[in-house]
PDB file of C-alpha atoms in Angstrom:
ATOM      1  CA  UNK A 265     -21.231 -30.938 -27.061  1.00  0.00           C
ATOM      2  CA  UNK A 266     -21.441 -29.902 -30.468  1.00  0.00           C
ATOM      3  CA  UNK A 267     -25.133 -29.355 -32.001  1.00  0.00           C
ATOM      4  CA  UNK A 268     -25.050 -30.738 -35.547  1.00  0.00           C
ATOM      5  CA  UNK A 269     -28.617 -30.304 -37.313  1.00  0.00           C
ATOM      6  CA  UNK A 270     -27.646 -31.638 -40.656  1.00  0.00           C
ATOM      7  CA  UNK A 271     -27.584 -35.263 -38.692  1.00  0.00           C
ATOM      8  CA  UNK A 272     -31.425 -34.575 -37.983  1.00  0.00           C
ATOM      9  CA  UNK A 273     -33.302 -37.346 -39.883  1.00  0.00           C
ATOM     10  CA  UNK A 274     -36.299 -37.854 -38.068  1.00  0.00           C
ATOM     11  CA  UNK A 275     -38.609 -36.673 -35.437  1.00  0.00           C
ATOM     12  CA  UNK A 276     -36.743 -38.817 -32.691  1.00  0.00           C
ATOM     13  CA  UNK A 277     -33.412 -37.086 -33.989  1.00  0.00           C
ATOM     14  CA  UNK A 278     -35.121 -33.844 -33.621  1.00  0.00           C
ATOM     15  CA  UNK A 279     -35.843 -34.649 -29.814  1.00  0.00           C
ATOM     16  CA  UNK A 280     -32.892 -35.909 -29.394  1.00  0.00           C
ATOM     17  CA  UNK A 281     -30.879 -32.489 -30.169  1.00  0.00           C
ATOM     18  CA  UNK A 282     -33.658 -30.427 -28.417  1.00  0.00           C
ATOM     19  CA  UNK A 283     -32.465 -32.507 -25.660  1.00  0.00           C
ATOM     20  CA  UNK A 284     -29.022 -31.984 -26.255  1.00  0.00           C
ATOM     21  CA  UNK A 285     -29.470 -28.204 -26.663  1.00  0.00           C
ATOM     22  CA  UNK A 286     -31.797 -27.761 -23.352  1.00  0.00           C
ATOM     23  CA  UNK A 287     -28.853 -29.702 -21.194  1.00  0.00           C
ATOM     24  CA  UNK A 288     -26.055 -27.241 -23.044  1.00  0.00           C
ATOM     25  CA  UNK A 289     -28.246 -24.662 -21.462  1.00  0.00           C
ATOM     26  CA  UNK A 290     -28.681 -25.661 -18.114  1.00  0.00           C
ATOM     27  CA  UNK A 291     -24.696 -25.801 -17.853  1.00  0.00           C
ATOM     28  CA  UNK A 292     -24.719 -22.374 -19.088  1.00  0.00           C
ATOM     29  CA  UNK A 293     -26.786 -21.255 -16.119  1.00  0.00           C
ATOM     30  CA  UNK A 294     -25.340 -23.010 -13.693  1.00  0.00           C
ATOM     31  CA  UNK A 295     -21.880 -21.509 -14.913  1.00  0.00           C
ATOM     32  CA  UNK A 296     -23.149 -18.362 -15.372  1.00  0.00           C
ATOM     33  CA  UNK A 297     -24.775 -18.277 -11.811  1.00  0.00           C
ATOM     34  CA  UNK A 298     -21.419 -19.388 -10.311  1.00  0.00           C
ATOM     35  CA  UNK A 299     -19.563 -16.809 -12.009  1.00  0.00           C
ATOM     36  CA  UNK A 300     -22.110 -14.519 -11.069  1.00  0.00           C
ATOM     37  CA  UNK A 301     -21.318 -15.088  -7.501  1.00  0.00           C
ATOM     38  CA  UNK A 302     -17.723 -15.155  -7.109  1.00  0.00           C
ATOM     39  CA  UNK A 303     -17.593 -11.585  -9.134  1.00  0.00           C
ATOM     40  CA  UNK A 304     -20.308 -10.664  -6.652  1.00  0.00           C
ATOM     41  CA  UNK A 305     -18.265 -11.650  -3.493  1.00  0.00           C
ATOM     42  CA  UNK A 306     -15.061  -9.765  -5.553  1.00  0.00           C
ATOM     43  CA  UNK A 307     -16.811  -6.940  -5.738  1.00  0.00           C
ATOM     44  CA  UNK A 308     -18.874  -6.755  -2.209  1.00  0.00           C
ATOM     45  CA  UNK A 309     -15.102  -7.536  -0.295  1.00  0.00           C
ATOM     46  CA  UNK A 310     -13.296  -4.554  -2.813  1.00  0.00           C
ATOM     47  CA  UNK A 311     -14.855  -2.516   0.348  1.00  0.00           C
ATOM     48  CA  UNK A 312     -12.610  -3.647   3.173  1.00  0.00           C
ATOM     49  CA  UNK A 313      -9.909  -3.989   1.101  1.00  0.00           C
ATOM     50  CA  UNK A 314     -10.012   0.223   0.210  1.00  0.00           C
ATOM     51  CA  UNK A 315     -10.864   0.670   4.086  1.00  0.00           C
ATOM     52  CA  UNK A 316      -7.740  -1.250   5.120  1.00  0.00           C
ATOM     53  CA  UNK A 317      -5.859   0.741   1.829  1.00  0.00           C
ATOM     54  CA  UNK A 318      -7.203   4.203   3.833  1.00  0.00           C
ATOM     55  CA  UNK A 319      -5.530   2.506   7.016  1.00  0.00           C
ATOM     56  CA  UNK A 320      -2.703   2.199   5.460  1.00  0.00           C
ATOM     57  CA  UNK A 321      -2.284   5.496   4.070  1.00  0.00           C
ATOM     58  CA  UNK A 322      -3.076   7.282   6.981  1.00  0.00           C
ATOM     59  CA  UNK A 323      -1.198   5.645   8.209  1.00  0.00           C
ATOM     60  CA  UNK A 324       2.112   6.760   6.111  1.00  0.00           C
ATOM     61  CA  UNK A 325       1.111   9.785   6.705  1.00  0.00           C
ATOM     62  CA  UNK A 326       0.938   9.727  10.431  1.00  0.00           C
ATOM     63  CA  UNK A 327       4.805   7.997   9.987  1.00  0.00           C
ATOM     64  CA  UNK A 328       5.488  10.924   7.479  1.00  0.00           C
ATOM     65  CA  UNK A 329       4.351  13.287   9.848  1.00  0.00           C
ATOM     66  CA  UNK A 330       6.916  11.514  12.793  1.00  0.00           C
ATOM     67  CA  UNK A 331      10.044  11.248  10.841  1.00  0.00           C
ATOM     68  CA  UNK A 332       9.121  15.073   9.705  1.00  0.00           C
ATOM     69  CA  UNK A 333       9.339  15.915  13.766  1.00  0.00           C
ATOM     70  CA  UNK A 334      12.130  13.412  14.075  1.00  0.00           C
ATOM     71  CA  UNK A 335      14.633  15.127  11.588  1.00  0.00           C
ATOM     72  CA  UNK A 336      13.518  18.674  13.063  1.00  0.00           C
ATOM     73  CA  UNK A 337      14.739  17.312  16.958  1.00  0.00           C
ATOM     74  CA  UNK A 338      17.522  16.350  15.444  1.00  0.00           C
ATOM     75  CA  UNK A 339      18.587  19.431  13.545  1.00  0.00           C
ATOM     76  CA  UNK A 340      17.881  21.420  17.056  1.00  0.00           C
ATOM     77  CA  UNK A 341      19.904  18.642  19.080  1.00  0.00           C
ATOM     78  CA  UNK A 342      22.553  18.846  16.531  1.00  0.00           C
ATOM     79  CA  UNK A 343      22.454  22.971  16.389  1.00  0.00           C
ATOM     80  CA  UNK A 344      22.876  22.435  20.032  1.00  0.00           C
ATOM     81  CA  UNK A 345      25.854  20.115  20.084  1.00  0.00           C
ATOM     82  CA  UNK A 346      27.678  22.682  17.664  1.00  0.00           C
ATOM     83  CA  UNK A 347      26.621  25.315  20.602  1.00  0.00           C
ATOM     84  CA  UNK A 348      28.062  23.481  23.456  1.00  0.00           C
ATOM     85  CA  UNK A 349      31.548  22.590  21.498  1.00  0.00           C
ATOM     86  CA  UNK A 350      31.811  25.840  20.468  1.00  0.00           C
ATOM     87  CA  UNK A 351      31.569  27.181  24.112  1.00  0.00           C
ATOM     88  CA  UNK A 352      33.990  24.519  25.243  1.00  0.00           C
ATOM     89  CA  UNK A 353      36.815  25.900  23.189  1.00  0.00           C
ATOM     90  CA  UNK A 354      35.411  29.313  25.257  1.00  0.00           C
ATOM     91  CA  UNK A 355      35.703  27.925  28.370  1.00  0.00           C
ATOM     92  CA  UNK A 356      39.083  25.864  27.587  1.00  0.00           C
ATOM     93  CA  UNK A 357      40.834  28.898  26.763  1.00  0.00           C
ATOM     94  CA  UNK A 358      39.653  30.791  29.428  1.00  0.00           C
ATOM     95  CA  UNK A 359      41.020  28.152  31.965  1.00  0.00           C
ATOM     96  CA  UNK A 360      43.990  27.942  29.826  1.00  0.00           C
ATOM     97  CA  UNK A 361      44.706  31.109  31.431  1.00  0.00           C
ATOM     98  CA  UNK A 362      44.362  30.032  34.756  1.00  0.00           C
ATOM     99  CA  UNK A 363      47.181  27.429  34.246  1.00  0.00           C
ATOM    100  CA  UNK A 364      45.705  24.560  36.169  1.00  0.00           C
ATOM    101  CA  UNK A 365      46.852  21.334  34.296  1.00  0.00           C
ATOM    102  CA  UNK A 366      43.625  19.167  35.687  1.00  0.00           C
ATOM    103  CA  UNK A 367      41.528  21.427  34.421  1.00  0.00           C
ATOM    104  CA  UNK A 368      43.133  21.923  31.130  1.00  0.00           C
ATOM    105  CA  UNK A 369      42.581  18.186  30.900  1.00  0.00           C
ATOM    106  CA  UNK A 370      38.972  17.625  31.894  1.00  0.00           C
ATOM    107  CA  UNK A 371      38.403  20.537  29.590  1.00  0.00           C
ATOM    108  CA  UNK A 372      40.353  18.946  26.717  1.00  0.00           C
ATOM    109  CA  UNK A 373      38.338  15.068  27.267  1.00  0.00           C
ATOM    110  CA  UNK A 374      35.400  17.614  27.301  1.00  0.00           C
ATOM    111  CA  UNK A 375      35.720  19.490  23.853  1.00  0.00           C
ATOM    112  CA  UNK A 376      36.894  16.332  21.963  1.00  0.00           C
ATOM    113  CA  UNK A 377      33.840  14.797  23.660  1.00  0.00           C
ATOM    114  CA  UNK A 378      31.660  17.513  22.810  1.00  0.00           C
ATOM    115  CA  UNK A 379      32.938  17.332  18.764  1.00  0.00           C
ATOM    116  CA  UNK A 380      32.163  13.474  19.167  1.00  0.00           C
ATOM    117  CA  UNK A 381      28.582  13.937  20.017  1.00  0.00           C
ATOM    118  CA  UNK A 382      28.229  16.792  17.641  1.00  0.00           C
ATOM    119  CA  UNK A 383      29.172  14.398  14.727  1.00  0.00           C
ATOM    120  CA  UNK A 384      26.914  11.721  15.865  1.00  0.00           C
ATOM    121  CA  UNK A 385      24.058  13.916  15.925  1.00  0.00           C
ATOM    122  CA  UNK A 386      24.548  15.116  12.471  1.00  0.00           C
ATOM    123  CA  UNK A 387      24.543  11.713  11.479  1.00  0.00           C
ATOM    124  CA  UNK A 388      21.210  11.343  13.439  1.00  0.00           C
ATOM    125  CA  UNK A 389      19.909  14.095  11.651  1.00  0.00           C
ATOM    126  CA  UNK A 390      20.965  12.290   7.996  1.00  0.00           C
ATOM    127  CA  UNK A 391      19.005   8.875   9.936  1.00  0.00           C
ATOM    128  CA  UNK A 392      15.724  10.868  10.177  1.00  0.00           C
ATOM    129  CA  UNK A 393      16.238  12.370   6.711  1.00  0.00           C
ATOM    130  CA  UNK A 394      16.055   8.859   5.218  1.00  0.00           C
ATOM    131  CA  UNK A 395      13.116   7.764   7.412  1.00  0.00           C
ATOM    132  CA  UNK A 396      11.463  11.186   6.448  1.00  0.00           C
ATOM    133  CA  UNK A 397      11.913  10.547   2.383  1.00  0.00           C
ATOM    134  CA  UNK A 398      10.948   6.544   3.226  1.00  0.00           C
ATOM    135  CA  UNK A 399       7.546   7.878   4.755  1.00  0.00           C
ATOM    136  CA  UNK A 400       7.042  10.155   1.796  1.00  0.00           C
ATOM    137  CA  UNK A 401       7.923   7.418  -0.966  1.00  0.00           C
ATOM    138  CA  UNK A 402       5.724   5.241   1.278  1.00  0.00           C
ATOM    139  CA  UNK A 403       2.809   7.916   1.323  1.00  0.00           C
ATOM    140  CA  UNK A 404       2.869   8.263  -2.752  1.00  0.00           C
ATOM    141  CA  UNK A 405       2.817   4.343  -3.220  1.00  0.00           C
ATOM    142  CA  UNK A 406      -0.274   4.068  -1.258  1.00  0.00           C
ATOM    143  CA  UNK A 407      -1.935   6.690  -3.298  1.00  0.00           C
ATOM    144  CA  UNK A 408      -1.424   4.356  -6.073  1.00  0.00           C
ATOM    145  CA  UNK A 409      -2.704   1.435  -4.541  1.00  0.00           C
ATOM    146  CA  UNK A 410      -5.889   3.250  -3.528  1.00  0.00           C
ATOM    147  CA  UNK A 411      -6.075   4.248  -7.050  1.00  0.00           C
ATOM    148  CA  UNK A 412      -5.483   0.940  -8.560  1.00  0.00           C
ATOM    149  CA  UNK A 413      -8.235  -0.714  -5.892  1.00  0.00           C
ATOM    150  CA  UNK A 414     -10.856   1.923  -7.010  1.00  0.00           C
ATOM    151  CA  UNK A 415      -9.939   1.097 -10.188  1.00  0.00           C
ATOM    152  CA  UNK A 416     -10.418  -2.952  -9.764  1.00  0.00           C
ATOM    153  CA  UNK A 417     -13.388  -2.320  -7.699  1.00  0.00           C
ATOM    154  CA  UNK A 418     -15.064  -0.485 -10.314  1.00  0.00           C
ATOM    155  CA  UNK A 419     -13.958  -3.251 -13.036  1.00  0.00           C
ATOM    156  CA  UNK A 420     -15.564  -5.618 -10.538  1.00  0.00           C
ATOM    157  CA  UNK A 421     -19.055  -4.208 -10.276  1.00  0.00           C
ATOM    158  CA  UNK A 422     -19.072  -3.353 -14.259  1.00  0.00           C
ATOM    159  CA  UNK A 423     -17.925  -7.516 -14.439  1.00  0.00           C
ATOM    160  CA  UNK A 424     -21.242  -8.587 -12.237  1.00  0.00           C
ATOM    161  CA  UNK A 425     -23.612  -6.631 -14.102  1.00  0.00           C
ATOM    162  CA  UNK A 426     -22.014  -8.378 -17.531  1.00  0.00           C
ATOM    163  CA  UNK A 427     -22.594 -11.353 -16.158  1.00  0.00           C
ATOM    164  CA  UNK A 428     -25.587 -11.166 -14.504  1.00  0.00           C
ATOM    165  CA  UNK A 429     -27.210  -9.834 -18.131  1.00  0.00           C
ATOM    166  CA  UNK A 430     -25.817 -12.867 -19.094  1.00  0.00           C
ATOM    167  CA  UNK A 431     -27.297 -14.898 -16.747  1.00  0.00           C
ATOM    168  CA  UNK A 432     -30.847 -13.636 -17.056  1.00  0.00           C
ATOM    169  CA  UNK A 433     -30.698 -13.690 -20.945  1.00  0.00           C
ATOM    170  CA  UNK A 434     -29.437 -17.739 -20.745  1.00  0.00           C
ATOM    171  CA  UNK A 435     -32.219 -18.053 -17.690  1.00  0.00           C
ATOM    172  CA  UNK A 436     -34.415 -16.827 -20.382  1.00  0.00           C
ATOM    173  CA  UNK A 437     -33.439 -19.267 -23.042  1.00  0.00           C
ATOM    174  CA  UNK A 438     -34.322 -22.776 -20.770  1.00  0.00           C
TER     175      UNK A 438
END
């Protein structure tokens, strides 16, 4: 409510807007004490929320760390592929040689075979590539977050001191 003291005529008047005034306070108490609260409760759960945030990025690293090893296997299973096609064609010209038509063919399914598995494996390799730069884009958002949660938490605690000022200095006006 609005306190008007150019309404004050007499003495009665004069209670009646201390009264007014004193009640304006108590709701300022009360609100401030609420407020006080929930930015204390903010502030005291900002904790698990950076624990959970450390989780997290340890996470992404550990992933990180995975896809790294991933995309390594893959470049030696791929290096290894180009290996055994390479000594295919070896072998399937040395048995050429020999002029035994079963042979020829088993060596043949086993060279185009061998080029097949060497091309999936380089695409493996590409897979792990992706899951290796997704861990590392995943590993610099989190550092953000914890930043921005440091940040809030902070904000938080600087909030319930504000406000608990302001609750002592209205406490101090009743």
């Amino acid at each position: 409510s609005k306190l008007d003291l150019s309404d004050i005529g007499d003495a009665d008047d004069l209670q009646d807007k201390l009264d007014e005034l004193s009640d304006a306070t108590d709701e300022l108490v009360d609100g401030t004490a609420e407020l006080y609260a929930g930015i204390k409760k903010l502030s005291d759960s900002s904790g698990t929320l950076i624990t959970g945030i450390d989780k997290l990025y340890s996470g992404s690293k550990s992933l990180d760390d995975g896809a790294k090893t991933l995309n390594s296997g893959a470049t030696k299973l791929r290096d290894g592929a180009k290996t055994l096609d390479s000594s295919t064609g070896e072998l399937m010209r040395g048995i050429s040689t020999a002029h035994s038509d079963q042979v020829n063919s088993g060596m043949s399914t086993l060279k185009n075979g061998s080029s097949s598995l060497s091309s999936g494996l380089s695409q493996v390799s590409s897979g792990a590539q992706q899951v290796n730069n997704g861990a590392a884009s995943l590993a610099a958002g989190t550092n953000k977050l914890v930043t921005g949660v440091g940040d809030l938490q902070a904000g938080s605690k600087n909030l319930a001191a504000g406000t608990k000022q302001t609750y002592d200095g209205s406490t101090a006006l009743k």
